[in-house]
PDB file of C-alpha atoms in Angstrom:
ATOM      1  CA  MET A   1     -50.647  66.294  15.641  1.00  0.00           C
ATOM      2  CA  SER A   2     -48.926  68.736  13.390  1.00  0.00           C
ATOM      3  CA  GLY A   3     -51.902  68.908  10.692  1.00  0.00           C
ATOM      4  CA  ALA A   4     -54.833  68.816  13.670  1.00  0.00           C
ATOM      5  CA  GLN A   5     -52.719  72.296  15.083  1.00  0.00           C
ATOM      6  CA  THR A   6     -52.787  73.961  12.517  1.00  0.00           C
ATOM      7  CA  THR A   7     -56.260  72.955  11.416  1.00  0.00           C
ATOM      8  CA  ALA A   8     -57.597  74.446  14.773  1.00  0.00           C
ATOM      9  CA  GLY A   9     -55.416  77.595  14.120  1.00  0.00           C
ATOM     10  CA  ARG A  10     -51.949  77.238  15.841  1.00  0.00           C
ATOM     11  CA  ARG A  11     -49.177  77.141  13.360  1.00  0.00           C
ATOM     12  CA  ALA A  12     -47.117  74.110  13.831  1.00  0.00           C
ATOM     13  CA  ALA A  13     -43.490  72.710  13.074  1.00  0.00           C
ATOM     14  CA  PRO A  14     -43.007  69.136  12.503  1.00  0.00           C
ATOM     15  CA  VAL A  15     -39.381  68.458  13.983  1.00  0.00           C
ATOM     16  CA  CYS A  16     -38.600  65.365  11.994  1.00  0.00           C
ATOM     17  CA  VAL A  17     -36.037  63.642   9.919  1.00  0.00           C
ATOM     18  CA  LEU A  18     -37.433  62.920   6.474  1.00  0.00           C
ATOM     19  CA  GLY A  19     -35.781  60.231   3.974  1.00  0.00           C
ATOM     20  CA  ASP A  20     -35.784  60.311  -0.057  1.00  0.00           C
ATOM     21  CA  ASP A  21     -39.158  58.363  -0.265  1.00  0.00           C
ATOM     22  CA  LEU A  22     -40.701  61.282   1.657  1.00  0.00           C
ATOM     23  CA  ALA A  23     -39.113  63.965   0.392  1.00  0.00           C
ATOM     24  CA  TYR A  24     -42.079  65.500  -1.470  1.00  0.00           C
ATOM     25  CA  LEU A  25     -44.320  65.411   1.699  1.00  0.00           C
ATOM     26  CA  PRO A  26     -44.280  68.808   2.199  1.00  0.00           C
ATOM     27  CA  GLN A  27     -45.764  69.816  -0.617  1.00  0.00           C
ATOM     28  CA  ALA A  28     -48.313  67.295  -0.800  1.00  0.00           C
ATOM     29  CA  PRO A  29     -52.030  68.465  -0.356  1.00  0.00           C
ATOM     30  CA  GLY A  30     -53.142  68.716   3.045  1.00  0.00           C
ATOM     31  CA  LEU A  31     -50.039  68.679   4.643  1.00  0.00           C
ATOM     32  CA  ASP A  32     -48.430  72.052   2.706  1.00  0.00           C
ATOM     33  CA  ALA A  33     -49.951  74.043   5.109  1.00  0.00           C
ATOM     34  CA  LEU A  34     -47.702  73.161   7.714  1.00  0.00           C
ATOM     35  CA  ASP A  35     -43.956  74.479   8.732  1.00  0.00           C
ATOM     36  CA  TRP A  36     -41.526  72.291   7.744  1.00  0.00           C
ATOM     37  CA  THR A  37     -38.671  74.550   8.512  1.00  0.00           C
ATOM     38  CA  ALA A  38     -37.836  72.177  11.369  1.00  0.00           C
ATOM     39  CA  ARG A  39     -37.520  69.140   9.322  1.00  0.00           C
ATOM     40  CA  LEU A  40     -34.330  67.354   8.150  1.00  0.00           C
ATOM     41  CA  GLN A  41     -34.265  65.987   4.968  1.00  0.00           C
ATOM     42  CA  THR A  42     -31.055  63.461   4.614  1.00  0.00           C
ATOM     43  CA  ASN A  43     -30.596  60.565   2.115  1.00  0.00           C
ATOM     44  CA  GLY A  44     -31.845  57.279   3.192  1.00  0.00           C
ATOM     45  CA  THR A  45     -35.638  55.826   3.655  1.00  0.00           C
ATOM     46  CA  SER A  46     -38.350  57.414   6.077  1.00  0.00           C
ATOM     47  CA  THR A  47     -39.564  55.212   9.067  1.00  0.00           C
ATOM     48  CA  THR A  48     -42.386  52.780   8.455  1.00  0.00           C
ATOM     49  CA  PHE A  49     -44.637  51.209  11.050  1.00  0.00           C
ATOM     50  CA  ASP A  50     -46.708  47.980   9.859  1.00  0.00           C
ATOM     51  CA  LEU A  51     -49.723  48.195  12.453  1.00  0.00           C
ATOM     52  CA  GLU A  52     -52.086  45.740  12.879  1.00  0.00           C
ATOM     53  CA  TYR A  53     -55.518  46.153  14.622  1.00  0.00           C
ATOM     54  CA  ASP A  54     -58.239  43.192  16.226  1.00  0.00           C
ATOM     55  CA  LEU A  55     -61.652  43.433  14.647  1.00  0.00           C
ATOM     56  CA  GLN A  56     -62.453  45.745  18.234  1.00  0.00           C
ATOM     57  CA  GLY A  57     -59.516  48.514  16.710  1.00  0.00           C
ATOM     58  CA  GLU A  58     -57.405  47.382  19.136  1.00  0.00           C
ATOM     59  CA  LEU A  59     -53.645  47.346  18.056  1.00  0.00           C
ATOM     60  CA  VAL A  60     -52.489  44.150  18.578  1.00  0.00           C
ATOM     61  CA  GLU A  61     -48.994  44.004  17.081  1.00  0.00           C
ATOM     62  CA  VAL A  62     -46.303  46.573  15.479  1.00  0.00           C
ATOM     63  CA  ARG A  63     -43.390  46.080  12.579  1.00  0.00           C
ATOM     64  CA  THR A  64     -40.988  49.178  12.415  1.00  0.00           C
ATOM     65  CA  ASP A  65     -38.002  50.007  10.297  1.00  0.00           C
ATOM     66  CA  TYR A  66     -36.682  53.065  11.980  1.00  0.00           C
ATOM     67  CA  GLY A  67     -34.423  54.225   8.862  1.00  0.00           C
ATOM     68  CA  VAL A  68     -33.665  57.822   8.859  1.00  0.00           C
ATOM     69  CA  ALA A  69     -34.976  58.468  12.088  1.00  0.00           C
ATOM     70  CA  GLU A  70     -32.075  56.914  13.842  1.00  0.00           C
ATOM     71  CA  ALA A  71     -31.102  60.774  13.503  1.00  0.00           C
ATOM     72  CA  LEU A  72     -33.740  62.263  15.106  1.00  0.00           C
ATOM     73  CA  THR A  73     -32.370  62.663  18.701  1.00  0.00           C
ATOM     74  CA  GLU A  74     -29.424  64.587  17.253  1.00  0.00           C
ATOM     75  CA  HIS A  75     -31.481  66.916  15.014  1.00  0.00           C
ATOM     76  CA  ALA A  76     -33.956  67.456  18.247  1.00  0.00           C
ATOM     77  CA  LEU A  77     -31.591  68.511  20.730  1.00  0.00           C
ATOM     78  CA  GLY A  78     -30.131  70.722  18.292  1.00  0.00           C
ATOM     79  CA  HIS A  79     -33.508  72.211  17.624  1.00  0.00           C
ATOM     80  CA  ILE A  80     -34.757  72.975  21.164  1.00  0.00           C
ATOM     81  CA  THR A  81     -31.074  74.371  21.615  1.00  0.00           C
ATOM     82  CA  THR A  82     -31.415  76.830  19.125  1.00  0.00           C
ATOM     83  CA  HIS A  83     -35.561  77.482  20.054  1.00  0.00           C
ATOM     84  CA  PRO A  84     -35.278  77.664  23.928  1.00  0.00           C
ATOM     85  CA  ARG A  85     -38.579  79.352  24.196  1.00  0.00           C
ATOM     86  CA  ALA A  86     -40.967  77.653  22.210  1.00  0.00           C
ATOM     87  CA  ALA A  87     -44.006  75.006  22.867  1.00  0.00           C
ATOM     88  CA  PHE A  88     -43.071  71.696  22.272  1.00  0.00           C
ATOM     89  CA  HIS A  89     -45.063  68.287  21.841  1.00  0.00           C
ATOM     90  CA  VAL A  90     -42.571  65.381  22.429  1.00  0.00           C
ATOM     91  CA  CYS A  91     -44.341  62.101  21.188  1.00  0.00           C
ATOM     92  CA  CYS A  92     -42.241  59.569  23.227  1.00  0.00           C
ATOM     93  CA  ARG A  93     -41.587  56.817  20.764  1.00  0.00           C
ATOM     94  CA  ARG A  94     -38.559  54.808  19.625  1.00  0.00           C
ATOM     95  CA  PRO A  95     -35.809  55.712  18.426  1.00  0.00           C
ATOM     96  CA  LEU A  96     -36.169  59.071  20.443  1.00  0.00           C
ATOM     97  CA  ASP A  97     -34.001  59.427  23.019  1.00  0.00           C
ATOM     98  CA  VAL A  98     -36.702  60.346  25.405  1.00  0.00           C
ATOM     99  CA  GLU A  99     -34.301  61.614  28.480  1.00  0.00           C
ATOM    100  CA  ALA A 100     -31.910  63.141  26.694  1.00  0.00           C
ATOM    101  CA  VAL A 101     -34.838  65.415  24.670  1.00  0.00           C
ATOM    102  CA  LEU A 102     -36.708  66.316  27.951  1.00  0.00           C
ATOM    103  CA  HIS A 103     -33.690  66.818  30.321  1.00  0.00           C
ATOM    104  CA  ARG A 104     -32.661  69.453  27.080  1.00  0.00           C
ATOM    105  CA  ILE A 105     -36.364  70.940  27.413  1.00  0.00           C
ATOM    106  CA  THR A 106     -36.321  71.317  31.289  1.00  0.00           C
ATOM    107  CA  ARG A 107     -32.944  73.203  30.859  1.00  0.00           C
ATOM    108  CA  THR A 108     -34.370  76.198  28.676  1.00  0.00           C
ATOM    109  CA  THR A 109     -38.058  78.009  29.222  1.00  0.00           C
ATOM    110  CA  ALA A 110     -39.725  76.152  26.842  1.00  0.00           C
ATOM    111  CA  SER A 111     -43.029  74.252  27.990  1.00  0.00           C
ATOM    112  CA  PHE A 112     -43.893  71.060  26.626  1.00  0.00           C
ATOM    113  CA  SER A 113     -46.429  68.429  26.506  1.00  0.00           C
ATOM    114  CA  VAL A 114     -45.964  64.730  26.223  1.00  0.00           C
ATOM    115  CA  ASP A 115     -47.908  61.321  24.803  1.00  0.00           C
ATOM    116  CA  PHE A 116     -46.834  57.559  24.059  1.00  0.00           C
ATOM    117  CA  PHE A 117     -47.248  54.656  21.952  1.00  0.00           C
ATOM    118  CA  LEU A 118     -48.733  51.823  23.633  1.00  0.00           C
ATOM    119  CA  PRO A 119     -46.396  48.983  22.493  1.00  0.00           C
ATOM    120  CA  SER A 120     -43.322  51.044  24.127  1.00  0.00           C
ATOM    121  CA  ALA A 121     -45.166  53.293  26.674  1.00  0.00           C
ATOM    122  CA  GLU A 122     -43.903  50.941  29.457  1.00  0.00           C
ATOM    123  CA  SER A 123     -40.064  51.421  29.157  1.00  0.00           C
ATOM    124  CA  MET A 124     -41.159  55.413  27.468  1.00  0.00           C
ATOM    125  CA  ILE A 125     -42.896  56.595  30.800  1.00  0.00           C
ATOM    126  CA  ARG A 126     -40.410  54.876  33.463  1.00  0.00           C
ATOM    127  CA  ALA A 127     -37.419  57.072  30.898  1.00  0.00           C
ATOM    128  CA  ALA A 128     -39.871  60.049  30.889  1.00  0.00           C
ATOM    129  CA  ALA A 129     -41.018  59.911  34.512  1.00  0.00           C
ATOM    130  CA  PRO A 130     -38.767  62.507  36.393  1.00  0.00           C
ATOM    131  CA  TRP A 131     -39.625  65.041  34.103  1.00  0.00           C
ATOM    132  CA  LEU A 132     -43.463  64.139  33.909  1.00  0.00           C
ATOM    133  CA  PRO A 133     -44.689  66.895  36.398  1.00  0.00           C
ATOM    134  CA  ALA A 134     -43.202  69.741  34.649  1.00  0.00           C
ATOM    135  CA  ALA A 135     -44.874  68.786  30.916  1.00  0.00           C
ATOM    136  CA  THR A 136     -47.946  71.352  30.868  1.00  0.00           C
ATOM    137  CA  THR A 137     -50.249  67.829  29.638  1.00  0.00           C
ATOM    138  CA  LEU A 138     -49.532  64.669  29.094  1.00  0.00           C
ATOM    139  CA  PHE A 139     -51.810  62.417  26.096  1.00  0.00           C
ATOM    140  CA  VAL A 140     -52.167  58.874  27.043  1.00  0.00           C
ATOM    141  CA  ASN A 141     -54.858  55.823  26.838  1.00  0.00           C
ATOM    142  CA  ALA A 142     -56.610  53.774  29.520  1.00  0.00           C
ATOM    143  CA  ALA A 143     -53.982  51.245  29.313  1.00  0.00           C
ATOM    144  CA  GLU A 144     -51.073  53.863  29.396  1.00  0.00           C
ATOM    145  CA  TYR A 145     -52.667  55.683  32.286  1.00  0.00           C
ATOM    146  CA  ARG A 146     -52.568  52.592  34.344  1.00  0.00           C
ATOM    147  CA  LEU A 147     -48.820  52.341  33.718  1.00  0.00           C
ATOM    148  CA  LEU A 148     -48.701  55.984  34.426  1.00  0.00           C
ATOM    149  CA  SER A 149     -50.299  55.122  37.774  1.00  0.00           C
ATOM    150  CA  GLN A 150     -47.368  53.189  38.286  1.00  0.00           C
ATOM    151  CA  ALA A 151     -44.581  55.090  37.440  1.00  0.00           C
ATOM    152  CA  VAL A 152     -45.811  58.026  38.723  1.00  0.00           C
ATOM    153  CA  ASP A 153     -47.590  60.102  41.419  1.00  0.00           C
ATOM    154  CA  CYS A 154     -50.511  60.974  39.295  1.00  0.00           C
ATOM    155  CA  HIS A 155     -51.663  63.936  41.721  1.00  0.00           C
ATOM    156  CA  THR A 156     -47.949  65.680  40.954  1.00  0.00           C
ATOM    157  CA  LEU A 157     -49.083  65.927  36.955  1.00  0.00           C
ATOM    158  CA  PRO A 158     -51.142  69.340  36.088  1.00  0.00           C
ATOM    159  CA  GLU A 159     -52.935  67.887  33.447  1.00  0.00           C
ATOM    160  CA  VAL A 160     -53.748  64.229  31.993  1.00  0.00           C
ATOM    161  CA  VAL A 161     -56.158  63.894  28.746  1.00  0.00           C
ATOM    162  CA  VAL A 162     -57.001  59.964  29.216  1.00  0.00           C
ATOM    163  CA  THR A 163     -58.743  58.117  25.806  1.00  0.00           C
ATOM    164  CA  ASP A 164     -60.623  54.824  25.795  1.00  0.00           C
ATOM    165  CA  GLY A 165     -61.526  54.467  22.341  1.00  0.00           C
ATOM    166  CA  PRO A 166     -65.508  55.355  21.716  1.00  0.00           C
ATOM    167  CA  ARG A 167     -65.749  55.585  25.798  1.00  0.00           C
ATOM    168  CA  PRO A 168     -65.374  58.523  27.349  1.00  0.00           C
ATOM    169  CA  ALA A 169     -62.207  60.738  27.584  1.00  0.00           C
ATOM    170  CA  GLU A 170     -61.284  62.784  30.571  1.00  0.00           C
ATOM    171  CA  VAL A 171     -59.096  65.312  31.956  1.00  0.00           C
ATOM    172  CA  HIS A 172     -57.428  64.595  35.417  1.00  0.00           C
ATOM    173  CA  ARG A 173     -55.456  67.460  36.805  1.00  0.00           C
ATOM    174  CA  PHE A 174     -53.410  66.871  40.125  1.00  0.00           C
ATOM    175  CA  GLY A 175     -55.017  63.351  40.120  1.00  0.00           C
ATOM    176  CA  HIS A 176     -59.017  64.629  40.045  1.00  0.00           C
ATOM    177  CA  GLN A 177     -61.020  64.518  37.182  1.00  0.00           C
ATOM    178  CA  VAL A 178     -62.094  67.671  36.149  1.00  0.00           C
ATOM    179  CA  ALA A 179     -63.584  67.275  32.440  1.00  0.00           C
ATOM    180  CA  SER A 180     -65.409  63.878  30.382  1.00  0.00           C
ATOM    181  CA  VAL A 181     -66.713  63.924  27.071  1.00  0.00           C
ATOM    182  CA  VAL A 182     -68.565  61.231  25.154  1.00  0.00           C
ATOM    183  CA  PRO A 183     -66.911  60.678  21.488  1.00  0.00           C
ATOM    184  CA  PRO A 184     -69.240  61.039  18.953  1.00  0.00           C
ATOM    185  CA  PRO A 185     -70.380  57.842  17.459  1.00  0.00           C
ATOM    186  CA  ARG A 186     -68.815  57.936  14.004  1.00  0.00           C
ATOM    187  CA  PRO A 187     -67.920  54.825  12.098  1.00  0.00           C
ATOM    188  CA  ALA A 188     -64.119  53.657  11.885  1.00  0.00           C
ATOM    189  CA  GLN A 189     -62.585  53.912   8.769  1.00  0.00           C
ATOM    190  CA  GLU A 190     -58.726  55.021   9.875  1.00  0.00           C
ATOM    191  CA  VAL A 191     -57.888  54.731  13.668  1.00  0.00           C
ATOM    192  CA  SER A 192     -54.064  55.348  13.030  1.00  0.00           C
ATOM    193  CA  GLY A 193     -53.592  58.934  13.630  1.00  0.00           C
ATOM    194  CA  ALA A 194     -57.050  59.598  15.638  1.00  0.00           C
ATOM    195  CA  GLY A 195     -55.038  59.949  19.189  1.00  0.00           C
ATOM    196  CA  ASP A 196     -52.424  62.551  17.433  1.00  0.00           C
ATOM    197  CA  THR A 197     -55.422  64.287  15.911  1.00  0.00           C
ATOM    198  CA  LEU A 198     -56.936  64.805  19.420  1.00  0.00           C
ATOM    199  CA  ALA A 199     -53.697  65.752  21.139  1.00  0.00           C
ATOM    200  CA  GLY A 200     -52.807  68.417  18.745  1.00  0.00           C
ATOM    201  CA  THR A 201     -56.882  69.622  18.433  1.00  0.00           C
ATOM    202  CA  TYR A 202     -56.849  69.861  21.836  1.00  0.00           C
ATOM    203  CA  LEU A 203     -53.316  71.621  22.753  1.00  0.00           C
ATOM    204  CA  ALA A 204     -54.072  74.312  19.704  1.00  0.00           C
ATOM    205  CA  HIS A 205     -57.716  74.922  21.293  1.00  0.00           C
ATOM    206  CA  ARG A 206     -56.288  75.442  25.023  1.00  0.00           C
ATOM    207  CA  SER A 207     -53.174  77.702  23.681  1.00  0.00           C
ATOM    208  CA  ARG A 208     -56.114  79.815  22.092  1.00  0.00           C
ATOM    209  CA  GLY A 209     -57.765  80.303  25.697  1.00  0.00           C
ATOM    210  CA  ALA A 210     -60.515  77.682  25.782  1.00  0.00           C
ATOM    211  CA  THR A 211     -61.608  76.050  28.820  1.00  0.00           C
ATOM    212  CA  ILE A 212     -60.296  72.030  29.298  1.00  0.00           C
ATOM    213  CA  ALA A 213     -64.138  71.150  28.850  1.00  0.00           C
ATOM    214  CA  GLN A 214     -64.263  73.128  26.013  1.00  0.00           C
ATOM    215  CA  ALA A 215     -60.908  72.084  24.643  1.00  0.00           C
ATOM    216  CA  LEU A 216     -62.095  68.298  25.182  1.00  0.00           C
ATOM    217  CA  ALA A 217     -65.146  68.699  23.473  1.00  0.00           C
ATOM    218  CA  GLU A 218     -63.474  70.078  20.250  1.00  0.00           C
ATOM    219  CA  ALA A 219     -60.769  67.257  20.561  1.00  0.00           C
ATOM    220  CA  THR A 220     -62.880  64.281  20.675  1.00  0.00           C
ATOM    221  CA  ALA A 221     -65.183  65.547  17.895  1.00  0.00           C
ATOM    222  CA  ALA A 222     -61.926  66.218  15.596  1.00  0.00           C
ATOM    223  CA  ALA A 223     -60.685  62.601  16.191  1.00  0.00           C
ATOM    224  CA  ALA A 224     -64.001  61.318  15.606  1.00  0.00           C
ATOM    225  CA  ARG A 225     -64.358  63.078  12.399  1.00  0.00           C
ATOM    226  CA  TYR A 226     -60.566  61.921  11.219  1.00  0.00           C
ATOM    227  CA  VAL A 227     -61.427  58.336  12.386  1.00  0.00           C
ATOM    228  CA  ALA A 228     -64.648  58.323   9.983  1.00  0.00           C
ATOM    229  CA  SER A 229     -62.765  60.041   7.088  1.00  0.00           C
ATOM    230  CA  PRO A 230     -60.663  58.045   4.301  1.00  0.00           C
ATOM    231  CA  SER A 231     -56.747  58.107   5.205  1.00  0.00           C
ATOM    232  CA  LEU A 232     -54.377  60.401   3.787  1.00  0.00           C
ATOM    233  CA  PRO A 233     -52.717  58.997   0.544  1.00  0.00           C
ATOM    234  CA  ILE A 234     -48.836  58.990   1.545  1.00  0.00           C
ATOM    235  CA  PRO A 235     -47.110  56.533  -0.599  1.00  0.00           C
ATOM    236  CA  ALA A 236     -43.718  54.931   0.429  1.00  0.00           C
ATOM    237  CA  PRO A 237     -42.321  52.005  -1.085  1.00  0.00           C
ATOM    238  CA  ARG A 238     -42.454  48.504   1.328  1.00  0.00           C
ATOM    239  CA  ARG A 239     -39.812  47.340   2.356  1.00  0.00           C
ATOM    240  CA  GLY A 240     -39.443  43.737   3.649  1.00  0.00           C
TER     241      GLY A 240
END
């Protein structure tokens, strides 16, 4: 997501924890344009995900080893405290303590947006629910939007971007659809990360004054280009 924001012209700093195996990442081609000052470099191994998709490109199973990311919540809370006027995008996924992070952000003057990860979305949406009406933008897929509708009155949410694979992406404001864009058809080579690309591009364009419809069109086009491109080579040791 940070890479997408940088490409779209907005400086982005990932608040993350990197292990020894990814210590080289800030100098990696394609990622060296990011602001890496918000990272925590520590001893140990970085988070790994084994993602399994079906033939239709839908995620069916996730296997995770969090590694040094167990320190992410403490690191994020410290960063929020020292940057009370920043704009944050919170990826609500384990092992982040979403309640602590959102509570801390809303006690500052910082703005924030939110996304979810489908395997943990149900519990994370419930945990985040009290703070979601204060978010500038929420990013969900169609399945997550159904879960969101069960946990929160969507008429209280200022902006929700709903994606649905190759089907139209929509933006809802306070429960009403205000924009819809059909993603450009592209053959998929890499689907993991498409949502992050869309979210980062959308936020970057909105921050530069684009309308909702303009930002959505740019974001869906960027995500379509992403899925049609070979994935970045980021080697890390597999752990069995």
